[in-house]
Amino acid sequence: MPTTAPSVVLVHGGFSDTSGWIGVVAELQRHRIPVLAAATPLRGLAYDTAYLSAFLDRIDGPVVLVGHAYGGAVITAAGAAARIVGLVYVSSYLPDAGESYTDLQDRFAPAPVLASLQRSPRARADDDTDAELTIRADAYPEVFAADVAPDLAEVLAAIQRPLAESTLTDTAPVAAWRGKPTWALITGADRVMPPEIQRFTAHRAGAAVREAATASHAVTLSQPSLVADLIVEAVHALRPA
């Protein structure tokens, strides 16, 4: 148990950026909880984990990490550090050590988003090539943000951040949830991160699970209070007595 109250660091996933946390940040600030959102590069799990670890160096004291979607893999890999006292997963998956998203996806029905992905090549610094993925703009509102106002969903489609294709097959080097208190919010109407994967990995990890049966993948925008309530629950549970 930490001797001081933990701060919160929010880690977004693919096809989005830190703006997806705006309502959650406002709610946490209303509760006087220190919070920062990390601008995940989405360039691969090893790269993104190193980025998050460096980002955490600017924060004093214990930290609760919150990951949305692919951000859950990032906090799983970066969360083993001693100063990380808890993990919260939102519309996410909790990979085990040596496990990738593709490994999990192969056990379940294909995610609806897969039919809407666009693949574009990109150059890397080592002269190798990788590809990055985006969701077709016409499909984004229904697939990613079905419970968000249509005009906002169109804006989100236009500003989405591409995700390196390699993140689908990158494997987590460790599973931080094995040694940390863990919470998970399952989004039941999610067409990007299948609820079956969310539920299976959350229960496997022994997480404290909350379900949002009608929530889309964009739950951080459509129901920020619900997301914040789970984070507040985690922070209060980890505060010193």
Short mmCIF file of C-alpha atoms in Angstrom, two decimals:
data_model
loop_
_atom_site.label_atom_id
_atom_site.label_comp_id
_atom_site.label_asym_id
_atom_site.label_seq_id
_atom_site.Cartn_x
_atom_site.Cartn_y
_atom_site.Cartn_z
CA MET A 1 0.00 0.00 0.00
CA PRO A 2 1.45 3.43 -0.94
CA THR A 3 2.17 5.98 1.77
CA THR A 4 0.78 8.82 -0.38
CA ALA A 5 -2.32 9.01 -2.57
CA PRO A 6 -1.62 7.85 -6.13
CA SER A 7 -1.76 9.96 -9.27
CA VAL A 8 -3.52 8.69 -12.39
CA VAL A 9 -1.96 8.34 -15.85
CA LEU A 10 -4.34 7.71 -18.76
CA VAL A 11 -3.08 5.77 -21.80
CA HIS A 12 -5.18 5.89 -24.97
CA GLY A 13 -5.36 3.17 -27.59
CA GLY A 14 -5.41 2.99 -31.36
CA PHE A 15 -7.44 5.20 -33.72
CA SER A 16 -7.68 7.92 -31.05
CA ASP A 17 -5.57 10.34 -29.02
CA THR A 18 -5.52 12.05 -25.63
CA SER A 19 -8.61 14.10 -26.51
CA GLY A 20 -10.65 10.95 -25.92
CA TRP A 21 -9.99 11.37 -22.20
CA ILE A 22 -11.25 14.96 -21.92
CA GLY A 23 -14.44 14.15 -20.01
CA VAL A 24 -12.68 11.63 -17.77
CA VAL A 25 -9.95 14.15 -16.92
CA ALA A 26 -12.57 16.74 -15.98
CA GLU A 27 -14.30 14.26 -13.67
CA LEU A 28 -11.05 13.22 -11.98
CA GLN A 29 -10.03 16.83 -11.49
CA ARG A 30 -13.42 17.46 -9.90
CA HIS A 31 -12.47 14.74 -7.40
CA ARG A 32 -9.09 16.48 -6.85
CA ILE A 33 -7.20 13.49 -8.22
CA PRO A 34 -3.91 14.36 -9.96
CA VAL A 35 -4.15 13.13 -13.56
CA LEU A 36 -2.13 13.24 -16.77
CA ALA A 37 -2.82 11.71 -20.19
CA ALA A 38 0.08 10.21 -22.12
CA ALA A 39 0.16 10.75 -25.90
CA THR A 40 0.96 7.17 -26.88
CA PRO A 41 2.94 7.05 -30.16
CA LEU A 42 1.15 3.84 -31.33
CA ARG A 43 4.36 2.68 -33.03
CA GLY A 44 4.65 -0.80 -31.51
CA LEU A 45 4.42 -2.28 -28.04
CA ALA A 46 8.12 -2.06 -27.15
CA TYR A 47 8.35 1.54 -28.39
CA ASP A 48 5.14 2.61 -26.68
CA THR A 49 6.12 0.91 -23.42
CA ALA A 50 9.46 2.72 -23.40
CA TYR A 51 7.67 6.00 -24.10
CA LEU A 52 5.24 5.47 -21.22
CA SER A 53 8.04 4.49 -18.84
CA ALA A 54 9.89 7.72 -19.67
CA PHE A 55 6.66 9.70 -19.29
CA LEU A 56 6.18 8.26 -15.81
CA ASP A 57 9.61 9.53 -14.76
CA ARG A 58 8.19 13.05 -14.55
CA ILE A 59 5.67 12.04 -11.89
CA ASP A 60 6.50 11.74 -8.19
CA GLY A 61 4.94 9.09 -6.03
CA PRO A 62 2.69 6.11 -6.74
CA VAL A 63 0.67 5.86 -9.94
CA VAL A 64 -2.49 4.13 -11.11
CA LEU A 65 -2.27 3.36 -14.82
CA VAL A 66 -5.45 3.39 -16.91
CA GLY A 67 -5.40 1.87 -20.39
CA HIS A 68 -8.06 2.13 -23.09
CA ALA A 69 -8.11 -0.58 -25.79
CA TYR A 70 -4.53 -1.22 -27.01
CA GLY A 71 -3.46 1.07 -24.16
CA GLY A 72 -4.21 -1.91 -21.94
CA ALA A 73 -1.33 -3.82 -23.53
CA VAL A 74 0.95 -0.84 -22.91
CA ILE A 75 0.08 -0.58 -19.22
CA THR A 76 0.42 -4.36 -18.91
CA ALA A 77 4.00 -4.11 -20.15
CA ALA A 78 4.95 -0.88 -18.33
CA GLY A 79 3.01 -1.53 -15.15
CA ALA A 80 5.44 -3.94 -13.50
CA ALA A 81 7.46 -1.03 -12.07
CA ALA A 82 7.25 -0.86 -8.29
CA ARG A 83 5.69 2.62 -8.24
CA ILE A 84 2.70 1.41 -10.26
CA VAL A 85 0.23 0.43 -7.56
CA GLY A 86 -2.86 -0.40 -9.63
CA LEU A 87 -4.13 -0.98 -13.14
CA VAL A 88 -7.48 -0.04 -14.70
CA TYR A 89 -8.52 -1.40 -18.08
CA VAL A 90 -11.25 0.31 -20.13
CA SER A 91 -12.66 -1.38 -23.27
CA SER A 92 -9.40 -3.26 -23.26
CA TYR A 93 -7.64 -6.59 -23.16
CA LEU A 94 -5.21 -7.85 -20.53
CA PRO A 95 -2.54 -9.86 -22.32
CA ASP A 96 -0.48 -12.45 -20.51
CA ALA A 97 3.29 -12.54 -20.87
CA GLY A 98 4.19 -13.72 -24.37
CA GLU A 99 0.64 -13.18 -25.65
CA SER A 100 -0.48 -10.86 -28.45
CA TYR A 101 -3.82 -9.42 -29.45
CA THR A 102 -3.86 -11.77 -32.46
CA ASP A 103 -3.39 -14.75 -30.14
CA LEU A 104 -6.51 -13.72 -28.27
CA GLN A 105 -8.51 -12.77 -31.37
CA ASP A 106 -7.94 -16.23 -32.83
CA ARG A 107 -9.95 -17.73 -29.96
CA PHE A 108 -13.07 -15.69 -30.64
CA ALA A 109 -15.25 -14.46 -33.50
CA PRO A 110 -13.58 -11.73 -35.60
CA ALA A 111 -14.01 -8.18 -34.35
CA PRO A 112 -16.39 -6.19 -36.62
CA VAL A 113 -13.74 -3.47 -37.00
CA LEU A 114 -11.49 -5.78 -39.00
CA ALA A 115 -13.66 -5.39 -42.12
CA SER A 116 -13.27 -1.59 -41.94
CA LEU A 117 -9.50 -1.30 -41.52
CA GLN A 118 -7.32 0.47 -44.08
CA ARG A 119 -3.68 -0.54 -44.37
CA SER A 120 -1.00 1.93 -45.48
CA PRO A 121 2.76 1.33 -45.72
CA ARG A 122 5.11 3.50 -43.71
CA ALA A 123 8.90 3.80 -43.65
CA ARG A 124 10.82 3.08 -40.47
CA ALA A 125 14.12 4.52 -39.29
CA ASP A 126 15.86 1.17 -39.74
CA ASP A 127 14.94 1.20 -43.47
CA ASP A 128 12.56 -1.67 -42.93
CA THR A 129 8.89 -1.22 -43.68
CA ASP A 130 5.87 -1.62 -41.52
CA ALA A 131 2.25 -0.75 -42.10
CA GLU A 132 -0.18 1.36 -40.16
CA LEU A 133 -3.89 0.89 -39.77
CA THR A 134 -6.81 3.31 -39.73
CA ILE A 135 -10.57 2.82 -39.73
CA ARG A 136 -12.37 3.96 -42.89
CA ALA A 137 -13.92 7.36 -42.19
CA ASP A 138 -17.36 6.24 -43.38
CA ALA A 139 -17.31 3.26 -41.00
CA TYR A 140 -15.71 4.95 -37.99
CA PRO A 141 -18.89 6.39 -36.40
CA GLU A 142 -20.74 3.07 -36.36
CA VAL A 143 -17.75 0.88 -35.54
CA PHE A 144 -15.86 3.02 -33.01
CA ALA A 145 -18.36 5.54 -31.64
CA ALA A 146 -21.94 4.35 -32.09
CA ASP A 147 -23.13 5.99 -28.86
CA VAL A 148 -21.46 9.35 -29.53
CA ALA A 149 -23.23 12.25 -31.27
CA PRO A 150 -22.89 11.73 -35.05
CA ASP A 151 -21.20 15.09 -35.70
CA LEU A 152 -18.60 14.37 -33.01
CA ALA A 153 -18.07 10.85 -34.35
CA GLU A 154 -17.26 12.31 -37.79
CA VAL A 155 -14.71 14.63 -36.19
CA LEU A 156 -13.13 11.67 -34.39
CA ALA A 157 -12.85 9.82 -37.69
CA ALA A 158 -11.04 12.77 -39.24
CA ILE A 159 -8.51 13.14 -36.41
CA GLN A 160 -7.90 9.45 -35.63
CA ARG A 161 -4.29 8.43 -35.03
CA PRO A 162 -3.02 5.47 -37.07
CA LEU A 163 -1.95 2.32 -35.27
CA ALA A 164 1.15 0.36 -36.29
CA GLU A 165 0.04 -3.00 -37.64
CA SER A 166 2.76 -4.70 -35.63
CA THR A 167 0.88 -3.91 -32.42
CA LEU A 168 -1.55 -6.71 -33.28
CA THR A 169 1.20 -9.33 -33.10
CA ASP A 170 3.56 -7.74 -30.55
CA THR A 171 3.68 -9.77 -27.34
CA ALA A 172 3.75 -8.43 -23.81
CA PRO A 173 7.09 -9.16 -22.08
CA VAL A 174 5.41 -9.28 -18.65
CA ALA A 175 1.87 -9.30 -17.28
CA ALA A 176 1.84 -6.57 -14.64
CA TRP A 177 -1.70 -7.50 -13.59
CA ARG A 178 -0.34 -10.67 -12.02
CA GLY A 179 1.09 -8.65 -9.15
CA LYS A 180 -1.10 -5.53 -9.03
CA PRO A 181 -4.68 -4.74 -7.96
CA THR A 182 -6.66 -4.58 -11.19
CA TRP A 183 -10.01 -3.20 -12.35
CA ALA A 184 -11.77 -3.53 -15.72
CA LEU A 185 -14.70 -1.87 -17.47
CA ILE A 186 -16.29 -4.12 -20.11
CA THR A 187 -18.07 -2.36 -22.99
CA GLY A 188 -20.86 -4.67 -24.11
CA ALA A 189 -21.65 -3.02 -27.47
CA ASP A 190 -18.00 -2.67 -28.50
CA ARG A 191 -17.28 -3.36 -32.19
CA VAL A 192 -13.53 -2.70 -31.97
CA MET A 193 -12.49 -4.68 -28.89
CA PRO A 194 -14.81 -7.71 -28.66
CA PRO A 195 -16.53 -7.90 -25.27
CA GLU A 196 -15.70 -11.61 -25.18
CA ILE A 197 -11.96 -10.82 -25.21
CA GLN A 198 -12.38 -8.08 -22.64
CA ARG A 199 -14.39 -10.35 -20.35
CA PHE A 200 -12.17 -13.41 -20.74
CA THR A 201 -8.93 -11.56 -20.01
CA ALA A 202 -10.39 -9.49 -17.15
CA HIS A 203 -11.75 -12.54 -15.34
CA ARG A 204 -8.56 -14.48 -16.02
CA ALA A 205 -6.65 -11.68 -14.30
CA GLY A 206 -8.97 -11.67 -11.30
CA ALA A 207 -9.89 -8.04 -11.97
CA ALA A 208 -12.74 -6.24 -10.26
CA VAL A 209 -15.10 -6.10 -13.24
CA ARG A 210 -17.80 -3.59 -14.08
CA GLU A 211 -20.01 -4.00 -17.16
CA ALA A 212 -21.48 -1.28 -19.39
CA ALA A 213 -23.85 -3.34 -21.52
CA THR A 214 -24.74 -0.68 -24.10
CA ALA A 215 -21.41 1.18 -24.29
CA SER A 216 -19.40 1.43 -27.50
CA HIS A 217 -15.62 1.50 -27.79
CA ALA A 218 -15.79 5.28 -27.30
CA VAL A 219 -17.06 4.93 -23.72
CA THR A 220 -14.50 7.46 -22.46
CA LEU A 221 -16.41 10.09 -24.47
CA SER A 222 -19.95 8.75 -24.27
CA GLN A 223 -19.92 7.88 -20.56
CA PRO A 224 -16.93 9.67 -18.97
CA SER A 225 -18.53 9.67 -15.51
CA LEU A 226 -18.83 5.89 -15.59
CA VAL A 227 -15.17 5.54 -16.53
CA ALA A 228 -14.09 8.08 -13.94
CA ASP A 229 -16.13 6.37 -11.22
CA LEU A 230 -14.17 3.15 -11.71
CA ILE A 231 -10.87 5.02 -11.61
CA VAL A 232 -11.92 6.87 -8.45
CA GLU A 233 -12.84 3.51 -6.91
CA ALA A 234 -9.35 2.23 -7.68
CA VAL A 235 -7.62 5.35 -6.34
CA HIS A 236 -9.62 5.27 -3.10
CA ALA A 237 -8.88 1.57 -2.62
CA LEU A 238 -5.15 2.30 -2.98
CA ARG A 239 -4.96 5.35 -0.76
CA PRO A 240 -3.05 4.99 2.52
CA ALA A 241 -5.23 4.26 5.51
#
